[in-house]
Coordinates of C-alpha atoms in Angstrom, one line a residue:
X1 CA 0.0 0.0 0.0
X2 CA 0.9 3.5 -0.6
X3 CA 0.2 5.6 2.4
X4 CA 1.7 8.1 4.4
X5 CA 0.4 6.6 7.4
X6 CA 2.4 3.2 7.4
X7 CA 5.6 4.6 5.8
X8 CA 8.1 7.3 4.8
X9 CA 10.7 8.6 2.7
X10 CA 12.8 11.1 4.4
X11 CA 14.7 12.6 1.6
X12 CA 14.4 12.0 -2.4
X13 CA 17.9 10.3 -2.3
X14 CA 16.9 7.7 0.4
X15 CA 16.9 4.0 -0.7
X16 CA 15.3 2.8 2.6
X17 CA 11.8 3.9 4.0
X18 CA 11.1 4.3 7.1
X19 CA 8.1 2.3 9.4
X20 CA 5.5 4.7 11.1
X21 CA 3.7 1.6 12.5
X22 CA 4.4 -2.2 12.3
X23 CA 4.2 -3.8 8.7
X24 CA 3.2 -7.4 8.9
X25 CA 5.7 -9.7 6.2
X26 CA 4.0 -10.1 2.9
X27 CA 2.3 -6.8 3.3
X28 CA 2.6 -5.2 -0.5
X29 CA 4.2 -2.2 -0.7
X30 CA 3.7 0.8 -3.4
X31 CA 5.8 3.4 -3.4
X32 CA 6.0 5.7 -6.7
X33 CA 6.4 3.2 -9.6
X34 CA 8.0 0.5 -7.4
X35 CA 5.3 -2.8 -6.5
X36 CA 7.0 -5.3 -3.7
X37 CA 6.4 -6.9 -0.5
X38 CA 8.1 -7.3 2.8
X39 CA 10.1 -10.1 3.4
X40 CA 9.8 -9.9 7.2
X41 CA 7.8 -7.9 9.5
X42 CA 9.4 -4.6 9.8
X43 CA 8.5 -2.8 13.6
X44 CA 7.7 0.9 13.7
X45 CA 10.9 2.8 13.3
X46 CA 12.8 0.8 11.7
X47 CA 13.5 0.6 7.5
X48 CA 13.3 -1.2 4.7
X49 CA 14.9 -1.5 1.3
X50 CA 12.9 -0.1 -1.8
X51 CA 15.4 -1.6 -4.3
X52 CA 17.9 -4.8 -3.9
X53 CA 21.5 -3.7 -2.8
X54 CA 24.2 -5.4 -3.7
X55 CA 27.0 -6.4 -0.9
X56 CA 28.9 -3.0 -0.3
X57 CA 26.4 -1.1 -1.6
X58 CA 25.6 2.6 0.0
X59 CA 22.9 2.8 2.4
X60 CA 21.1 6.7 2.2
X61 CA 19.1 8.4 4.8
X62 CA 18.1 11.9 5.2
X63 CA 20.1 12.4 1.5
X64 CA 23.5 11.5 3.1
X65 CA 25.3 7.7 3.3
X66 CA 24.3 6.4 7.1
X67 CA 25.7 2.9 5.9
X68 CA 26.6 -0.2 3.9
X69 CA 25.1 -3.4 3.0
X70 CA 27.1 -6.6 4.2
X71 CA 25.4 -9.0 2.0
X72 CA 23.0 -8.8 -1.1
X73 CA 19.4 -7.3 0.3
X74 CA 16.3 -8.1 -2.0
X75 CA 13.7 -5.6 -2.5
X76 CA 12.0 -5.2 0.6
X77 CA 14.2 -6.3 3.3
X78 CA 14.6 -4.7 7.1
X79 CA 17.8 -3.2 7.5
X80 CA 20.1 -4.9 10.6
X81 CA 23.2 -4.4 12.6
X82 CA 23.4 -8.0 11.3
X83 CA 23.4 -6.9 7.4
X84 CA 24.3 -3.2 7.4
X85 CA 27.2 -2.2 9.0
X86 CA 28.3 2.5 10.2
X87 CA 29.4 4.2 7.1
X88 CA 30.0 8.1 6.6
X89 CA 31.2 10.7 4.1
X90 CA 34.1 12.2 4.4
X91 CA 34.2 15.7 4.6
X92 CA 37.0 18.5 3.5
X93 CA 36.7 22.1 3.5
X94 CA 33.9 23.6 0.8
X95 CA 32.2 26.6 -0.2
X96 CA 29.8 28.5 2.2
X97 CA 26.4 27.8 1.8
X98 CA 24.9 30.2 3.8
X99 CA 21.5 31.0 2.1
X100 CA 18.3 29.9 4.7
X101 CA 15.0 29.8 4.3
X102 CA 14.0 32.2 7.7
X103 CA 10.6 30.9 9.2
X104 CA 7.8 33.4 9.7
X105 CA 8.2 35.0 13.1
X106 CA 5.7 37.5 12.6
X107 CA 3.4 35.7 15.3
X108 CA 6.1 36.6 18.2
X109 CA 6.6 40.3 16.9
X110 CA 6.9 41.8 20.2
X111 CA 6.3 39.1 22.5
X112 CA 8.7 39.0 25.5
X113 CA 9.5 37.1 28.5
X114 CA 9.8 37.8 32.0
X115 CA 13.5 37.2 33.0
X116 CA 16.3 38.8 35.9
X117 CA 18.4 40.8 33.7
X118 CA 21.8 41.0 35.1
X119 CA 24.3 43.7 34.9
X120 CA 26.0 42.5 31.8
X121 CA 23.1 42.5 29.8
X122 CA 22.5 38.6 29.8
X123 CA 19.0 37.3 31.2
X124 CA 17.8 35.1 32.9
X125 CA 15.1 32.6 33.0
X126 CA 15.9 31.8 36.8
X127 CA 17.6 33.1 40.2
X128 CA 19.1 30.9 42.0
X129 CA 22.3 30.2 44.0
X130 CA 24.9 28.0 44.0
X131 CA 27.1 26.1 46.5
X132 CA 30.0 24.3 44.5
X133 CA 32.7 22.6 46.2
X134 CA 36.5 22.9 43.8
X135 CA 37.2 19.2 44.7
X136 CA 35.4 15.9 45.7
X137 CA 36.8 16.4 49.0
X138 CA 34.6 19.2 49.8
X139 CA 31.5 17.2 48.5
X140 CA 30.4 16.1 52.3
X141 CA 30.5 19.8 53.4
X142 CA 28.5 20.2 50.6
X143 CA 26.0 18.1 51.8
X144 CA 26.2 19.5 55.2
X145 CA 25.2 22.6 54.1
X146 CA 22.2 21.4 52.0
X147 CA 21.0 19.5 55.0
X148 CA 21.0 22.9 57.1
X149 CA 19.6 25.0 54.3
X150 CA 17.6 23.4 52.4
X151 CA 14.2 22.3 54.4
X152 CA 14.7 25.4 56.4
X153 CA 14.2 27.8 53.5
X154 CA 11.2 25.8 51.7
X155 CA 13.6 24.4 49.1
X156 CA 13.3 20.8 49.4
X157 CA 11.8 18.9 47.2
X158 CA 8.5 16.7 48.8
X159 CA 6.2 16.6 45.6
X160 CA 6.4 12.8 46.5
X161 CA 7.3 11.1 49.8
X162 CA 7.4 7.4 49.8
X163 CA 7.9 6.8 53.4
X164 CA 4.8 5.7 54.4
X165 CA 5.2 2.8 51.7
X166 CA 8.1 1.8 54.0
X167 CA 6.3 2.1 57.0
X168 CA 3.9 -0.2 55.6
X169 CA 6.6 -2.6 54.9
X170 CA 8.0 -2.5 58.0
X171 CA 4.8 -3.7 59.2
X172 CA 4.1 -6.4 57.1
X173 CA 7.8 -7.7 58.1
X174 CA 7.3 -7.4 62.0
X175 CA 3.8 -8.9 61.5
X176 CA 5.7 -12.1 59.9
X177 CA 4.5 -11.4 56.2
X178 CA 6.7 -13.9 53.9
X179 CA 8.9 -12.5 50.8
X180 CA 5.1 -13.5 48.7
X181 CA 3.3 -11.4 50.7
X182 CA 5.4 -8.5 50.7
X183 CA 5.7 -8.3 47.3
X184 CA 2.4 -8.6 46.4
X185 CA 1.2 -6.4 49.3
X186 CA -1.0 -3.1 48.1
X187 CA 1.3 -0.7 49.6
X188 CA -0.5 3.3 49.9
X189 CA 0.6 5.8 47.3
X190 CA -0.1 9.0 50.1
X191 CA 2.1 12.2 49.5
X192 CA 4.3 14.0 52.3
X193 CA 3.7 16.7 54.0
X194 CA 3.8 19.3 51.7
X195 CA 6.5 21.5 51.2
X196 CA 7.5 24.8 53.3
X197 CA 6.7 28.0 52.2
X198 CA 9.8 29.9 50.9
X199 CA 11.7 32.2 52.8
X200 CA 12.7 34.2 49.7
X201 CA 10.5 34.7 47.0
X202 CA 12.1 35.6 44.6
X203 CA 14.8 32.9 44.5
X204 CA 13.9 29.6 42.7
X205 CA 16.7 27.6 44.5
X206 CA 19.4 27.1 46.6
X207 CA 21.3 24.2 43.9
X208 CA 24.1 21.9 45.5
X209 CA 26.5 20.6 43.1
X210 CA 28.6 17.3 43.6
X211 CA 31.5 16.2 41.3
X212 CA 34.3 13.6 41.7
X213 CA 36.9 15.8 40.3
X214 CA 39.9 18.8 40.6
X215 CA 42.6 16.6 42.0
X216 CA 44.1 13.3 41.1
X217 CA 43.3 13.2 37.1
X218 CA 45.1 15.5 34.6
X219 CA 45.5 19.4 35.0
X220 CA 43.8 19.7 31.7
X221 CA 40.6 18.2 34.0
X222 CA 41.0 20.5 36.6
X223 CA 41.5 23.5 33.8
X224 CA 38.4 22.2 32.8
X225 CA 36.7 21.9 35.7
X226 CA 37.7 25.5 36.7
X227 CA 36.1 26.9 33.3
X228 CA 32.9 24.8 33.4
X229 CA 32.2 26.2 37.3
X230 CA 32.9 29.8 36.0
X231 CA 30.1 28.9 33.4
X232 CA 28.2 28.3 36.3
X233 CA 28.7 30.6 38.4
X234 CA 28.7 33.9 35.8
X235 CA 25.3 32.1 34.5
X236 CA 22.5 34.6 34.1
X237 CA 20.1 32.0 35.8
X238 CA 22.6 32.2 38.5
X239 CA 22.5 35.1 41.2
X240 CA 25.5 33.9 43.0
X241 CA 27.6 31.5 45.0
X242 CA 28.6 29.8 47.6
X243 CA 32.5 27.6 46.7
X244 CA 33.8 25.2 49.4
X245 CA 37.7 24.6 48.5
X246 CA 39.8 22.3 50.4
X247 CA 43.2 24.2 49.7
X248 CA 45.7 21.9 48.1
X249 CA 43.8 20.7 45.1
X250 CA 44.7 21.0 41.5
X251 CA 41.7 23.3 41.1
X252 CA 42.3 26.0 42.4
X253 CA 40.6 29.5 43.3
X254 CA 42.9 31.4 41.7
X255 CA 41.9 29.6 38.3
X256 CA 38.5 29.9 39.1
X257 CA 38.6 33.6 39.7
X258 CA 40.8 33.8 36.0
X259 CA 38.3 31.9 34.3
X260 CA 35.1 33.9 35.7
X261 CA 37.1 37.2 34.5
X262 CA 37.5 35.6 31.0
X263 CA 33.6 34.8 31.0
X264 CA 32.4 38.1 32.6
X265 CA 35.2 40.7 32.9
X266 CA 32.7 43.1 35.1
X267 CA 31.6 40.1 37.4
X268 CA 29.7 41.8 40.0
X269 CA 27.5 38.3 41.4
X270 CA 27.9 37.9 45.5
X271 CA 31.0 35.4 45.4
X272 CA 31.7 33.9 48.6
X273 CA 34.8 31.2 48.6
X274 CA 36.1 29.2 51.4
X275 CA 39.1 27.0 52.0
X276 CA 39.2 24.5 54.9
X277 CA 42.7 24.7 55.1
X278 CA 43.1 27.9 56.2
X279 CA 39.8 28.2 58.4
X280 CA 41.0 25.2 60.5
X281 CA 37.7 23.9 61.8
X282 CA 34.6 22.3 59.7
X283 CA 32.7 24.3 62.3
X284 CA 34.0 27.4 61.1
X285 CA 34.6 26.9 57.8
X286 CA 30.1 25.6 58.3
X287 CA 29.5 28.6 60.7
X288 CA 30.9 31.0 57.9
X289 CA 29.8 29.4 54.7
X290 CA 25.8 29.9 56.3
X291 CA 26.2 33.1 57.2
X292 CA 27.7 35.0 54.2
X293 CA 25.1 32.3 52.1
X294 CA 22.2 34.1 54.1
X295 CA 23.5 37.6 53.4
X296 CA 23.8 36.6 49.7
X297 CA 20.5 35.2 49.0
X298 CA 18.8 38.2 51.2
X299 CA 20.9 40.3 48.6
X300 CA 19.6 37.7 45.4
X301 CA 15.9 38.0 46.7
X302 CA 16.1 41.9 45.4
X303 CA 15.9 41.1 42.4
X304 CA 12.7 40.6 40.2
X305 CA 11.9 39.4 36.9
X306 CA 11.0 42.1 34.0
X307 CA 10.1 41.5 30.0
X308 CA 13.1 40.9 27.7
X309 CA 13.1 40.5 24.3
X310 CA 12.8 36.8 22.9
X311 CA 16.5 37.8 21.5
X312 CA 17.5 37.0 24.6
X313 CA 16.8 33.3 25.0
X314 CA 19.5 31.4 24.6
X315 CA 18.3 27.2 23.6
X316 CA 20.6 24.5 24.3
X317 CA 19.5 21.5 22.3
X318 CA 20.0 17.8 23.1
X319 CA 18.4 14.9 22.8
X320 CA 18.6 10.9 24.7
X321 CA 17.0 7.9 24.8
X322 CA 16.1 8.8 20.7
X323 CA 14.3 6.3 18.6
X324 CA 13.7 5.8 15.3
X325 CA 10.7 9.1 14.7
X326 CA 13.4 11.2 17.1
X327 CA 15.0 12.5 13.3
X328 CA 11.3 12.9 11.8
X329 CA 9.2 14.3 14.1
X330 CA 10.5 15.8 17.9
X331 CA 14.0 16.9 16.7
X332 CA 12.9 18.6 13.3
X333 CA 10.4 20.6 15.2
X334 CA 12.9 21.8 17.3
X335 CA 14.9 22.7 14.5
X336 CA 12.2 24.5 13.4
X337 CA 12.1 26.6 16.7
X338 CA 15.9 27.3 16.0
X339 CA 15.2 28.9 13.2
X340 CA 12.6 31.2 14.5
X341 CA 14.8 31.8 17.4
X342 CA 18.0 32.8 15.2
X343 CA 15.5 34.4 12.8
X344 CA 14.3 37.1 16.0
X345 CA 18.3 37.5 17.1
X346 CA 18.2 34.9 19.7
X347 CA 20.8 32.0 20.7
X348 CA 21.1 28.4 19.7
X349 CA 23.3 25.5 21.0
X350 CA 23.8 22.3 19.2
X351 CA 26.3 19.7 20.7
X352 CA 26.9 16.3 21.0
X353 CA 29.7 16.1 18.4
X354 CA 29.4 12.1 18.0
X355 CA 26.0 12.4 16.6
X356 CA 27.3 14.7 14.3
X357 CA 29.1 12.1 12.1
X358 CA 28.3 11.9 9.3
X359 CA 26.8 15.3 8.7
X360 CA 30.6 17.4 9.1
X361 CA 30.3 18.8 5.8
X362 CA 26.9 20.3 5.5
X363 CA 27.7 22.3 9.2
X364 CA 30.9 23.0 7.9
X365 CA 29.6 24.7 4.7
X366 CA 26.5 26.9 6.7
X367 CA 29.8 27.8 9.4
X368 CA 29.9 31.3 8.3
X369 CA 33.5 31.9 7.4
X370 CA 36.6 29.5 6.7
X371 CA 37.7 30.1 9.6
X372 CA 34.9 28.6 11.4
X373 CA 34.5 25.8 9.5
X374 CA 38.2 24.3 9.7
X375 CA 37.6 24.9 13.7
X376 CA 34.8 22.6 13.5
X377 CA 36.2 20.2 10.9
X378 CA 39.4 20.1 13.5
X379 CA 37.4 19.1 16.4
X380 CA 35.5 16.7 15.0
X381 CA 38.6 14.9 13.6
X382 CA 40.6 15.3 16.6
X383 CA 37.5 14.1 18.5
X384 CA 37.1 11.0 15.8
X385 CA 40.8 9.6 16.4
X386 CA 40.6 10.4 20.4
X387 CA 37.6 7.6 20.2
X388 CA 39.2 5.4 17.6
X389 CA 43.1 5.4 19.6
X390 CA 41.1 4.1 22.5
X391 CA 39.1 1.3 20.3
X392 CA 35.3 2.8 20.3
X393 CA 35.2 4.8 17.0
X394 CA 31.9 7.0 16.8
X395 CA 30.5 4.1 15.0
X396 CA 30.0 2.5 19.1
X397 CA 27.7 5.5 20.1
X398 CA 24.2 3.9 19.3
X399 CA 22.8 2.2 22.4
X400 CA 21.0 -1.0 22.9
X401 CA 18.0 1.0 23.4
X402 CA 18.8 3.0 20.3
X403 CA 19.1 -0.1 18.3
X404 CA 16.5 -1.7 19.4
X405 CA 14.1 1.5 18.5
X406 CA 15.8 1.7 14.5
X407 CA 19.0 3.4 15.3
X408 CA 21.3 0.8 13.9
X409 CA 24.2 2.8 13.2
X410 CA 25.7 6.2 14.5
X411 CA 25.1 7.8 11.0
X412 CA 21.6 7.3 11.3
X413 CA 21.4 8.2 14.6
X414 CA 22.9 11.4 13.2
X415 CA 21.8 12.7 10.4
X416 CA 18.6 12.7 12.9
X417 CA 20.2 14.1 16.0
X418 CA 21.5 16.8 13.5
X419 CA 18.1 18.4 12.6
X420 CA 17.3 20.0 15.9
X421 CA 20.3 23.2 14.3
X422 CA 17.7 23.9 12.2
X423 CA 19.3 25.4 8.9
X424 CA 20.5 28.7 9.8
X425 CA 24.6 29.5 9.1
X426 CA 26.9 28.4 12.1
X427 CA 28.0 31.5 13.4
X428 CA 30.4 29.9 16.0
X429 CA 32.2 27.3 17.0
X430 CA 33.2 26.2 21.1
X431 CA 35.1 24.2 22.3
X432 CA 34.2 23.0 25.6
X433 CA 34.0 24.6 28.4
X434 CA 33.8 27.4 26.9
X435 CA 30.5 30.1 26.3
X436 CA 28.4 29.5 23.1
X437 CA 26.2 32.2 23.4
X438 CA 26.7 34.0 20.3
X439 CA 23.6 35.3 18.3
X440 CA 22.6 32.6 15.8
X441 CA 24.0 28.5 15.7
X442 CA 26.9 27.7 18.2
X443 CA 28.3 24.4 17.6
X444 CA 29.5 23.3 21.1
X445 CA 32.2 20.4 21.2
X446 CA 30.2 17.7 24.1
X447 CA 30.1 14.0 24.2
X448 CA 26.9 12.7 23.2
X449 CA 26.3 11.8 26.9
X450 CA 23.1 13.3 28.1
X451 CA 24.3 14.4 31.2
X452 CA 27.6 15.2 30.4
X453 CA 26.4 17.5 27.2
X454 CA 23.2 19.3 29.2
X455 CA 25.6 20.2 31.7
X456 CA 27.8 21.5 28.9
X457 CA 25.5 23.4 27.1
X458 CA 24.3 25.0 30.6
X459 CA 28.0 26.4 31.3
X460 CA 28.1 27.6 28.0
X461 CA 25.1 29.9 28.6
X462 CA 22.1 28.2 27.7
X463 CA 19.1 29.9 30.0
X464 CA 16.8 27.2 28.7
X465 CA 17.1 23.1 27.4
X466 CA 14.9 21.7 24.6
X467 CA 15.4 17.7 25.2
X468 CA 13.8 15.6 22.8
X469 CA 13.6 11.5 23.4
X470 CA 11.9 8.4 22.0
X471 CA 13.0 6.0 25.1
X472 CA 12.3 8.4 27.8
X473 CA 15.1 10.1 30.4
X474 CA 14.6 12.0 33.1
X475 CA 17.6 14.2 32.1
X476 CA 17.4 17.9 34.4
X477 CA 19.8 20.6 35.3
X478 CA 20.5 22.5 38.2
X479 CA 20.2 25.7 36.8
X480 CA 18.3 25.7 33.7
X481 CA 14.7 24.3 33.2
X482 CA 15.1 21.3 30.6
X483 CA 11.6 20.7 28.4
X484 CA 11.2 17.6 27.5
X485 CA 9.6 16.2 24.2
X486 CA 8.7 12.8 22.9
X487 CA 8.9 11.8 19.5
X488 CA 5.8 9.6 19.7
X489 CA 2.6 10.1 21.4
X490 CA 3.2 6.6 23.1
X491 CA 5.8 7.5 25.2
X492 CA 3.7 10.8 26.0
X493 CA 1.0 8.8 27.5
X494 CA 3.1 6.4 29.3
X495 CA 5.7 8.5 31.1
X496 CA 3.7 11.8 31.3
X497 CA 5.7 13.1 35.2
X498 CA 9.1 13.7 32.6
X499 CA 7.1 14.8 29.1
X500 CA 6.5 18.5 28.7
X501 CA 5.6 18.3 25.3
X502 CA 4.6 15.8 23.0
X503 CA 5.7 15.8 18.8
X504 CA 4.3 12.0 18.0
X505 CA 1.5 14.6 16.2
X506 CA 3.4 14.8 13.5
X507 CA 4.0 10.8 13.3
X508 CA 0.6 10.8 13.3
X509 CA -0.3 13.3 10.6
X510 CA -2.6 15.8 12.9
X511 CA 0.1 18.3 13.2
X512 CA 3.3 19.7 10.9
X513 CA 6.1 20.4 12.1
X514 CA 5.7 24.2 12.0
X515 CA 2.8 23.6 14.3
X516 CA 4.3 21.9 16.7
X517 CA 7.4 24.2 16.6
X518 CA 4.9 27.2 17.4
X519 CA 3.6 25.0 20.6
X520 CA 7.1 24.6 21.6
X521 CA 8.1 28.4 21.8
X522 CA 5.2 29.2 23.3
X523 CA 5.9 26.5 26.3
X524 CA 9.6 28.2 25.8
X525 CA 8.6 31.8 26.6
X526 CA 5.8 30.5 30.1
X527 CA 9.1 28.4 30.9
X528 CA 11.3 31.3 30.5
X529 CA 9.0 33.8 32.7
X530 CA 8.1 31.3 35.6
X531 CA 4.7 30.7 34.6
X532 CA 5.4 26.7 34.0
X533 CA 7.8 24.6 35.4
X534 CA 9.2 21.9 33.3
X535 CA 8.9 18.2 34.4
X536 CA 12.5 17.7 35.6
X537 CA 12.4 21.2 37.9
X538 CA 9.1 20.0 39.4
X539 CA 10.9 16.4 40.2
X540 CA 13.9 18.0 41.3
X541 CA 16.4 16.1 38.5
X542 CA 19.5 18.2 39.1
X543 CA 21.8 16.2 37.0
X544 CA 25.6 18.0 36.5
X545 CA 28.1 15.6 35.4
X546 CA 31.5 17.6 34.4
X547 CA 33.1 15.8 31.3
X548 CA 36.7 14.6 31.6
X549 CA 38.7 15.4 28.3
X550 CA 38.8 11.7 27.2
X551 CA 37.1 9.8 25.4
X552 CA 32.8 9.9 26.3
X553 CA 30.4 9.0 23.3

């Protein structure tokens, strides 16, 4: 049959269509001019031939090579890891293509958000403050700190207590219940007590940060480290901080300091930091931390939220846990949204430069100059060999989950990944940790780690996360609301407490994609203005994992 609704061609070069819902074997295809059927059942996501390929022979999604047969396929057959194996262009430096078909804005002419505007002109979508520690070894005085703060000042999170499913557990045990019992016992689902009122009003969060680094790896990773907290710390979501150093480490103040002055060379944020070493005592080095803390935040609850142009957004883009529809319907929209975004003078962040193989040379022609484009070539091949000298090429990235969902190689994981830019030029290119805030499309060296990229794309200056996924994550931030979108209405209705938004509309034909991009920046700008919080800020999913230089996919 010859229908939209059961499959799809991506691009007019593609020799493999794409499931949107499970074809049964024998089921007769018609496609254009060709007549076949399916050899086997082929499961939602995944693709089939529309020609017989030869062993060798090029396999072509989204217009560009994701692949190549390892046997002869007939007409008709699903695509495997068993009988296609990673394959990718190369890529060499080419003329700029910078011409872009701008979306029509004209239904946010004059719209605004309500963001703290900080003294360097940046906004924010957020006020909170931060207590970092320089080293792992400050990590427990870390925690002290949250355990005196936190509750006190109506910042914990109690949305959902499950202590009284314990109690009910202890009970059954004491009462003699057997291992049957207990786990087929109907234990309550009763909520918490429910949370204490602020203290200050105007700050969204007191945000603890934990990381097993600054000592005892490379001085590259502690240079690192030094730059990522800056990123933090001169963050306009950020109203200042709180940093617990031990004294000794390779991390050290001074480097911090250097690398908030590179960031924000009029740095004006209440900056508190302590070093054990010197103070003596945890009691004092405790006694102080609280009290300048206190004065801090009474100095960060000044501040209020006031409209700022959309220009202003900056939108870090990821995705995790993607499926096959991730590259057709939740990542496109947001590509969409990136256009309108770059179109109205705002700034976008795409990362995850392993899930950018295969698509080097069309970012490296829209990169705006020469320049620009052999700085992104350069990382990606420097990048490339890093993974392949330590025996996991970028061909290893896809997981099981991916694979299992029509991801069977990393180009076609991709080319997919790769449409949340959009197709405005590139007007920079980061390395990490360093700020990608430029108006237009950053490019942002990451892994293609979730966590590891998010937190990334954060420090670099994004004041809101667009996070599509087909498998479901729970993915947060500390600082920065993440929205989450799924690329099928499935998932949607299964794990609605971590969707924001759903795309699987477009699978299903009720919505384009410039619909659903429309629906997303509207979410952005209630997000942005602390109308809505996303998912992960409502659960609390503060996940900050700093990337150490080797090799992550």
């Amino acid at each position: 049959m010859d229908d939209k609704h059961f499959f799809l061609q991506i691009h007019p070069q593609d020799n493999v269509l794409v499931a949107l819902q499970d074809l049964p074997a024998g089921m007769e295809v018609r496609f254009g001019d060709k007549r076949f059927r399916l050899i086997s059942g082929v499961k939602a996501k995944h693709k089939f031939t529309i020609e017989p390929l030869a062993a060798g022979a090029d396999i072509r999604m989204y217009g560009v090579l994701v692949g190549k047969t390892n046997v002869d396929l007939p007409q008709g057959e699903t695509i495997t890891t068993e009988n296609i194996h990673h394959a990718a262009s190369t890529f060499k430096l080419g003329e700029r293509k910078l011409d872009w078909q701008q979306p029509d804005t004209s239904s946010f002419e004059g719209r605004t958000f309500m963001g703290y505007h900080r003294s360097n002109g940046a906004v924010g979508t957020a006020n909170y403050w931060l207590v970092i520690p320089m080293v792992f070894c400050e990590n427990r005085n870390v925690a002290v700190l949250k355990q005196a703060l936190e509750e006190k000042l109506g910042y914990s999170k109690r949305s959902r207590d499950y202590e009284p499913e314990v109690d009910q557990l202890i009970e059954l045990y004491r009462a003699g219940a057997t291992v049957e019992d207990i786990l087929n016992a109907d234990v309550g689902t009763s909520r918490g007590p429910a949370e204490a009122p602020r203290l200050f009003e105007h700050i969204d969060g007191i945000k603890f940060l934990n990381h097993q680094m600054g000592c005892g790896g490379t001085r590259t990773d502690s240079d690192a480290l030094c730059g990522l907290l800056a990123g933090y710390i001169t963050h306009p979501n950020v109203a200042g901080a709180t940093v617990l150093s031990l004294g000794c480490q390779h991390a050290q103040a001074s480097i911090l300091r250097e690398e908030i002055a590179k960031r924000d060379p009029g740095f004006d944020k209440p900056l508190y930091i302590f070093e054990q070493q010197l103070m003596g005592t945890e009691t004092n080095l405790i006694q102080q931390a609280l009290k300048h803390t206190f004065a801090g935040l009474v100095q960060a609850n000044q501040q209020r939220r006031q409209p700022a142009p959309l220009r202003k957004l900056c939108i870090g883009l990821e995705c995790g846990g993607s499926d096959g529809f991730s590259g057709i319907s939740a990542n496109p929209a947001l590509g969409y949204v990136s256009d309108m975004l770059v179109a109205m003078g705002g700034s976008v962040i795409l990362s995850e430069f392993p899930e950018l193989c295969g698509v080097e040379q069309e970012l490296s022609d829209r990169c705006v100059d020469e320049s620009t484009a052999l700085r992104f070539m350069e990382l990606m091949k420097t990048y490339a060999a890093r993974a392949e000298a330590d025996g996991s090429g970028f061909y290893a990235n896809p997981s099981p989950g991916n694979i299992r969902d029509g991801l069977i190689t990393d180009a076609i994981k991709s080319a997919g990944a790769a449409k949340k830019g959009g197709t405005s030029p590139v007007t920079a290119v980061v390395d990490y940790p360093g700020l990608a805030n430029k108006p237009g499309l950053n490019l942002l060296c990451t892994p293609g780690n979730d966590v590891e990229s998010t937190t990334a794309e954060v420090a670099a200056g994004a004041n809101v996360v667009l996070f599509t996924t087909g498998l479901g994550t729970p993915t947060g931030n500390p600082v920065a609301p993440v929205i989450k979108l799924s690329t099928n209405s499935k998932l949607y209705e299964r794990m609605p407490d971590i969707i924001d938004i759903n795309c699987g509309t477009i699978i299903e034909g009720t919505e384009t994609i410039s619909q659903v991009a429309h629906r997303i920046l509207d979410y952005i700008i209630q997000v942005a203005s602390g109308e809505v919080q996303s998912k992960a800020v409502q659960l609390g999913q503060d996940d900050f994992i700093p990337w150490r230089r080797g090799v992550s996919l």
